[in-house]
Amino acid sequence: MTDTDERAAVAERAARAGARVAHERFRSDIEVETKGNADVVTEADRAAQRTVIDAIRETFPEDAIVGEEEEERKTVPETGAAWVIDPIDGTDNYVRDIPVWATAVAAVVDGEPVAAAIVAPALDDVYTADAEGAYRNGEQLSVSDVSDPKRAAVAPTLWWDFDSRDQYAAACEAVVRRFGDLRRLGAAQIVLPTVAAGGLEGVISNLAANPWDSVAGVFMVRQAGGRATDLDGNRWRHDSTGLVVSNGALHETVLAATRAIDDRD
């Protein structure tokens, strides 16, 4: 087993373990705290993150951890090995008893993802990606081949705060004026692997994504044949501004839609 293979195995094992902890508490009488206007957190988030970290530490005790909750670091190191984790992506769905949420784990080396796992236990889906490709429940994934915008479904993603609702509205308008339909799932780490699986043709946001909301899913899209760039059309990185993801065939139209959010086009 190569180092990358081992990281892929650990990513899946850790994501499954964290998702199991979160799922045990799903649709229970769990206390909800507010971190910001609509940013919520629960003890399930914290317990799941601790479980994910423990699973990683069993094999890679010295690696850096980038995590959403508690005191873990918040940026991806440019050198060395690291893990980027989100114990529950889609917590607002989680606390509303909506099953669209997931535990995401990405293995990163020198700033670039090399493996990822996203486990959505309430949907009974396990997404993984390694050096060879991306998979859902063990079956290899490929982005859709849709090239006609009128047949495409595109999702605005990430959270536009209350003082940026004009941008949120612009994002929705940019989609419905260019594409056949819009989806808003409320969990970026569900939306991104859905592009990898061919269920969506694109994802748009003019915001800078937190790494835990994006790195694992972007890696899956790329391993399934899709494309991810920033607002300028450059290859997306964990520190990019803008998240423009597509099946490749429609990327220029998806990019134009994203740039329209703040009148770049």
GROMACS .gro file of C-alpha atoms in nm:
model
  265
    1MET     CA    1   0.000   0.000   0.000
    2THR     CA    2   0.139   0.342  -0.098
    3ASP     CA    3   0.123   0.642   0.132
    4THR     CA    4  -0.158   0.787  -0.081
    5ASP     CA    5  -0.352   0.460  -0.065
    6GLU     CA    6  -0.315   0.459   0.312
    7ARG     CA    7  -0.437   0.818   0.335
    8ALA     CA    8  -0.739   0.730   0.123
    9ALA     CA    9  -0.820   0.437   0.352
   10VAL     CA   10  -0.782   0.650   0.665
   11ALA     CA   11  -0.995   0.930   0.516
   12GLU     CA   12  -1.279   0.687   0.455
   13ARG     CA   13  -1.243   0.517   0.793
   14ALA     CA   14  -1.237   0.851   0.978
   15ALA     CA   15  -1.532   0.995   0.784
   16ARG     CA   16  -1.738   0.683   0.847
   17ALA     CA   17  -1.658   0.697   1.218
   18GLY     CA   18  -1.749   1.064   1.250
   19ALA     CA   19  -2.066   1.020   1.046
   20ARG     CA   20  -2.173   0.732   1.268
   21VAL     CA   21  -2.143   0.951   1.578
   22ALA     CA   22  -2.341   1.231   1.413
   23HIS     CA   23  -2.607   0.992   1.282
   24GLU     CA   24  -2.664   0.845   1.627
   25ARG     CA   25  -2.769   1.192   1.745
   26PHE     CA   26  -2.966   1.289   1.433
   27ARG     CA   27  -3.332   1.374   1.491
   28SER     CA   28  -3.281   1.368   1.865
   29ASP     CA   29  -3.346   1.637   2.123
   30ILE     CA   30  -3.003   1.795   2.080
   31GLU     CA   31  -2.914   2.143   2.200
   32VAL     CA   32  -2.836   2.392   1.925
   33GLU     CA   33  -2.597   2.683   1.970
   34THR     CA   34  -2.554   2.982   1.740
   35LYS     CA   35  -2.206   3.090   1.629
   36GLY     CA   36  -2.329   3.372   1.403
   37ASN     CA   37  -2.645   3.495   1.235
   38ALA     CA   38  -2.746   3.158   1.092
   39ASP     CA   39  -2.436   2.955   1.174
   40VAL     CA   40  -2.530   2.682   1.417
   41VAL     CA   41  -2.334   2.416   1.601
   42THR     CA   42  -2.427   2.122   1.820
   43GLU     CA   43  -2.251   1.881   2.052
   44ALA     CA   44  -2.285   1.631   1.768
   45ASP     CA   45  -2.050   1.846   1.559
   46ARG     CA   46  -1.792   1.848   1.836
   47ALA     CA   47  -1.825   1.478   1.917
   48ALA     CA   48  -1.803   1.382   1.550
   49GLN     CA   49  -1.493   1.599   1.500
   50ARG     CA   50  -1.320   1.443   1.800
   51THR     CA   51  -1.398   1.098   1.660
   52VAL     CA   52  -1.262   1.188   1.317
   53ILE     CA   53  -0.941   1.325   1.469
   54ASP     CA   54  -0.893   1.019   1.687
   55ALA     CA   55  -0.929   0.794   1.381
   56ILE     CA   56  -0.669   0.996   1.188
   57ARG     CA   57  -0.428   1.012   1.480
   58GLU     CA   58  -0.418   0.632   1.506
   59THR     CA   59  -0.221   0.621   1.181
   60PHE     CA   60  -0.089   0.974   1.129
   61PRO     CA   61  -0.028   1.120   1.477
   62GLU     CA   62   0.194   1.407   1.364
   63ASP     CA   63  -0.010   1.547   1.074
   64ALA     CA   64  -0.174   1.888   1.096
   65ILE     CA   65  -0.551   1.900   1.140
   66VAL     CA   66  -0.767   2.172   0.982
   67GLY     CA   67  -1.115   2.159   1.132
   68GLU     CA   68  -1.426   2.371   1.159
   69GLU     CA   69  -1.497   2.321   1.528
   70GLU     CA   70  -1.308   2.393   1.850
   71GLU     CA   71  -0.942   2.493   1.849
   72GLU     CA   72  -0.812   2.318   1.538
   73ARG     CA   73  -0.620   2.528   1.286
   74LYS     CA   74  -0.831   2.706   1.023
   75THR     CA   75  -0.592   2.725   0.726
   76VAL     CA   76  -0.430   2.459   0.510
   77PRO     CA   77  -0.048   2.449   0.542
   78GLU     CA   78   0.142   2.491   0.217
   79THR     CA   79   0.396   2.223   0.306
   80GLY     CA   80   0.368   1.888   0.475
   81ALA     CA   81   0.075   1.657   0.536
   82ALA     CA   82  -0.259   1.775   0.672
   83TRP     CA   83  -0.620   1.667   0.710
   84VAL     CA   84  -0.917   1.894   0.640
   85ILE     CA   85  -1.234   1.788   0.820
   86ASP     CA   86  -1.593   1.898   0.860
   87PRO     CA   87  -1.775   1.681   1.114
   88ILE     CA   88  -2.120   1.788   0.993
   89ASP     CA   89  -2.142   1.990   0.675
   90GLY     CA   90  -2.499   2.109   0.652
   91THR     CA   91  -2.560   2.153   1.024
   92ASP     CA   92  -2.859   2.377   0.955
   93ASN     CA   93  -3.017   2.087   0.766
   94TYR     CA   94  -2.912   1.853   1.046
   95VAL     CA   95  -3.089   2.053   1.318
   96ARG     CA   96  -3.401   2.086   1.097
   97ASP     CA   97  -3.415   1.704   1.063
   98ILE     CA   98  -3.335   1.727   0.691
   99PRO     CA   99  -3.111   1.434   0.589
  100VAL     CA  100  -2.889   1.637   0.353
  101TRP     CA  101  -2.565   1.661   0.554
  102ALA     CA  102  -2.234   1.480   0.562
  103THR     CA  103  -1.903   1.423   0.736
  104ALA     CA  104  -1.612   1.525   0.510
  105VAL     CA  105  -1.244   1.436   0.538
  106ALA     CA  106  -0.968   1.530   0.292
  107ALA     CA  107  -0.602   1.430   0.304
  108VAL     CA  108  -0.371   1.706   0.180
  109VAL     CA  109   0.002   1.700   0.103
  110ASP     CA  110   0.188   2.025   0.030
  111GLY     CA  111  -0.141   2.210  -0.006
  112GLU     CA  112  -0.296   1.970  -0.259
  113PRO     CA  113  -0.561   1.707  -0.180
  114VAL     CA  114  -0.461   1.347  -0.248
  115ALA     CA  115  -0.764   1.162  -0.107
  116ALA     CA  116  -1.108   1.237   0.032
  117ALA     CA  117  -1.418   1.082   0.180
  118ILE     CA  118  -1.764   1.231   0.228
  119VAL     CA  119  -2.014   1.019   0.419
  120ALA     CA  120  -2.384   1.108   0.418
  121PRO     CA  121  -2.530   0.845   0.652
  122ALA     CA  122  -2.890   0.967   0.644
  123LEU     CA  123  -2.880   0.931   0.265
  124ASP     CA  124  -2.690   0.601   0.283
  125ASP     CA  125  -2.417   0.738   0.055
  126VAL     CA  126  -2.040   0.712   0.089
  127TYR     CA  127  -1.833   0.916  -0.156
  128THR     CA  128  -1.460   0.854  -0.183
  129ALA     CA  129  -1.181   0.978  -0.408
  130ASP     CA  130  -0.825   0.862  -0.454
  131ALA     CA  131  -0.548   0.880  -0.713
  132GLU     CA  132  -0.750   0.669  -0.956
  133GLY     CA  133  -1.092   0.830  -0.947
  134ALA     CA  134  -1.406   0.914  -0.748
  135TYR     CA  135  -1.668   0.671  -0.626
  136ARG     CA  136  -2.011   0.651  -0.469
  137ASN     CA  137  -2.078   0.338  -0.268
  138GLY     CA  138  -1.789   0.173  -0.450
  139GLU     CA  139  -1.901   0.256  -0.805
  140GLN     CA  140  -1.682   0.489  -1.011
  141LEU     CA  141  -1.827   0.831  -1.083
  142SER     CA  142  -1.818   1.056  -1.387
  143VAL     CA  143  -1.950   1.407  -1.431
  144SER     CA  144  -2.243   1.455  -1.668
  145ASP     CA  145  -2.193   1.512  -2.039
  146VAL     CA  146  -2.461   1.783  -2.061
  147SER     CA  147  -2.342   2.069  -2.282
  148ASP     CA  148  -2.673   2.253  -2.335
  149PRO     CA  149  -2.731   2.510  -2.057
  150LYS     CA  150  -3.107   2.461  -2.091
  151ARG     CA  151  -3.066   2.101  -1.979
  152ALA     CA  152  -2.837   2.187  -1.688
  153ALA     CA  153  -2.904   2.219  -1.315
  154VAL     CA  154  -2.671   2.447  -1.118
  155ALA     CA  155  -2.646   2.517  -0.745
  156PRO     CA  156  -2.554   2.842  -0.569
  157THR     CA  157  -2.357   2.736  -0.263
  158LEU     CA  158  -2.195   2.863   0.058
  159TRP     CA  159  -2.362   3.119   0.283
  160TRP     CA  160  -2.427   3.479   0.187
  161ASP     CA  161  -2.470   3.664   0.515
  162PHE     CA  162  -2.760   3.901   0.575
  163ASP     CA  163  -2.564   4.204   0.462
  164SER     CA  164  -2.489   4.030   0.130
  165ARG     CA  165  -2.839   3.927   0.029
  166ASP     CA  166  -2.813   4.128  -0.292
  167GLN     CA  167  -2.533   3.889  -0.393
  168TYR     CA  168  -2.743   3.588  -0.293
  169ALA     CA  169  -3.027   3.716  -0.510
  170ALA     CA  170  -2.785   3.789  -0.794
  171ALA     CA  171  -2.648   3.434  -0.773
  172CYS     CA  172  -2.996   3.287  -0.803
  173GLU     CA  173  -3.081   3.519  -1.091
  174ALA     CA  174  -2.754   3.433  -1.267
  175VAL     CA  175  -2.849   3.065  -1.255
  176VAL     CA  176  -3.213   3.088  -1.361
  177ARG     CA  177  -3.132   3.320  -1.652
  178ARG     CA  178  -2.865   3.086  -1.792
  179PHE     CA  179  -2.960   2.731  -1.698
  180GLY     CA  180  -3.256   2.498  -1.699
  181ASP     CA  181  -3.294   2.476  -1.323
  182LEU     CA  182  -3.152   2.572  -0.983
  183ARG     CA  183  -3.085   2.355  -0.678
  184ARG     CA  184  -3.006   2.479  -0.327
  185LEU     CA  185  -2.919   2.184  -0.103
  186GLY     CA  186  -2.766   2.366   0.193
  187ALA     CA  187  -2.449   2.158   0.222
  188ALA     CA  188  -2.154   2.223  -0.007
  189GLN     CA  189  -2.000   1.885   0.067
  190ILE     CA  190  -2.318   1.721  -0.064
  191VAL     CA  191  -2.348   1.953  -0.364
  192LEU     CA  192  -1.991   1.898  -0.485
  193PRO     CA  193  -1.998   1.517  -0.497
  194THR     CA  194  -2.337   1.543  -0.664
  195VAL     CA  195  -2.159   1.721  -0.950
  196ALA     CA  196  -1.902   1.440  -0.950
  197ALA     CA  197  -2.188   1.190  -0.978
  198GLY     CA  198  -2.353   1.374  -1.267
  199GLY     CA  199  -2.659   1.491  -1.074
  200LEU     CA  200  -2.569   1.859  -1.117
  201GLU     CA  201  -2.377   2.037  -1.390
  202GLY     CA  202  -2.236   2.321  -1.183
  203VAL     CA  203  -2.185   2.502  -0.855
  204ILE     CA  204  -2.134   2.877  -0.816
  205SER     CA  205  -2.017   3.109  -0.542
  206ASN     CA  206  -1.827   3.437  -0.547
  207LEU     CA  207  -1.715   3.384  -0.187
  208ALA     CA  208  -1.393   3.245  -0.043
  209ALA     CA  209  -1.483   2.896   0.072
  210ASN     CA  210  -1.366   2.760   0.405
  211PRO     CA  211  -1.142   2.460   0.333
  212TRP     CA  212  -1.361   2.224   0.534
  213ASP     CA  213  -1.658   2.319   0.314
  214SER     CA  214  -1.479   2.260  -0.013
  215VAL     CA  215  -1.149   2.072  -0.037
  216ALA     CA  216  -1.287   1.716  -0.022
  217GLY     CA  217  -1.570   1.785  -0.265
  218VAL     CA  218  -1.358   1.974  -0.517
  219PHE     CA  219  -1.111   1.686  -0.525
  220MET     CA  220  -1.397   1.447  -0.599
  221VAL     CA  221  -1.523   1.661  -0.886
  222ARG     CA  222  -1.178   1.670  -1.043
  223GLN     CA  223  -1.128   1.296  -1.000
  224ALA     CA  224  -1.463   1.242  -1.175
  225GLY     CA  225  -1.354   1.452  -1.474
  226GLY     CA  226  -1.494   1.791  -1.377
  227ARG     CA  227  -1.335   2.130  -1.337
  228ALA     CA  228  -1.297   2.381  -1.052
  229THR     CA  229  -1.166   2.737  -1.083
  230ASP     CA  230  -1.170   3.070  -0.905
  231LEU     CA  231  -1.347   3.384  -1.029
  232ASP     CA  232  -1.067   3.456  -1.274
  233GLY     CA  233  -1.081   3.111  -1.428
  234ASN     CA  234  -0.760   2.996  -1.260
  235ARG     CA  235  -0.731   2.652  -1.103
  236TRP     CA  236  -0.914   2.656  -0.768
  237ARG     CA  237  -0.710   2.623  -0.448
  238HIS     CA  238  -0.803   2.608  -0.083
  239ASP     CA  239  -0.732   2.983  -0.052
  240SER     CA  240  -0.908   3.098  -0.371
  241THR     CA  241  -1.181   3.360  -0.391
  242GLY     CA  242  -1.482   3.220  -0.570
  243LEU     CA  243  -1.582   2.858  -0.617
  244VAL     CA  244  -1.673   2.776  -0.977
  245VAL     CA  245  -1.730   2.405  -1.036
  246SER     CA  246  -1.867   2.233  -1.343
  247ASN     CA  247  -1.879   1.920  -1.554
  248GLY     CA  248  -1.623   2.087  -1.780
  249ALA     CA  249  -1.847   2.110  -2.085
  250LEU     CA  250  -2.036   2.404  -1.937
  251HIS     CA  251  -1.755   2.567  -1.744
  252GLU     CA  252  -1.743   2.895  -1.932
  253THR     CA  253  -2.117   2.948  -1.883
  254VAL     CA  254  -2.091   2.853  -1.514
  255LEU     CA  255  -1.799   3.093  -1.477
  256ALA     CA  256  -1.998   3.373  -1.643
  257ALA     CA  257  -2.285   3.310  -1.403
  258THR     CA  258  -2.051   3.331  -1.103
  259ARG     CA  259  -1.885   3.648  -1.226
  260ALA     CA  260  -2.228   3.806  -1.273
  261ILE     CA  261  -2.291   3.788  -0.899
  262ASP     CA  262  -2.081   4.100  -0.843
  263ASP     CA  263  -2.106   4.234  -1.198
  264ARG     CA  264  -1.774   4.102  -1.328
  265ASP     CA  265  -1.955   4.016  -1.654
   0.00000   0.00000   0.00000
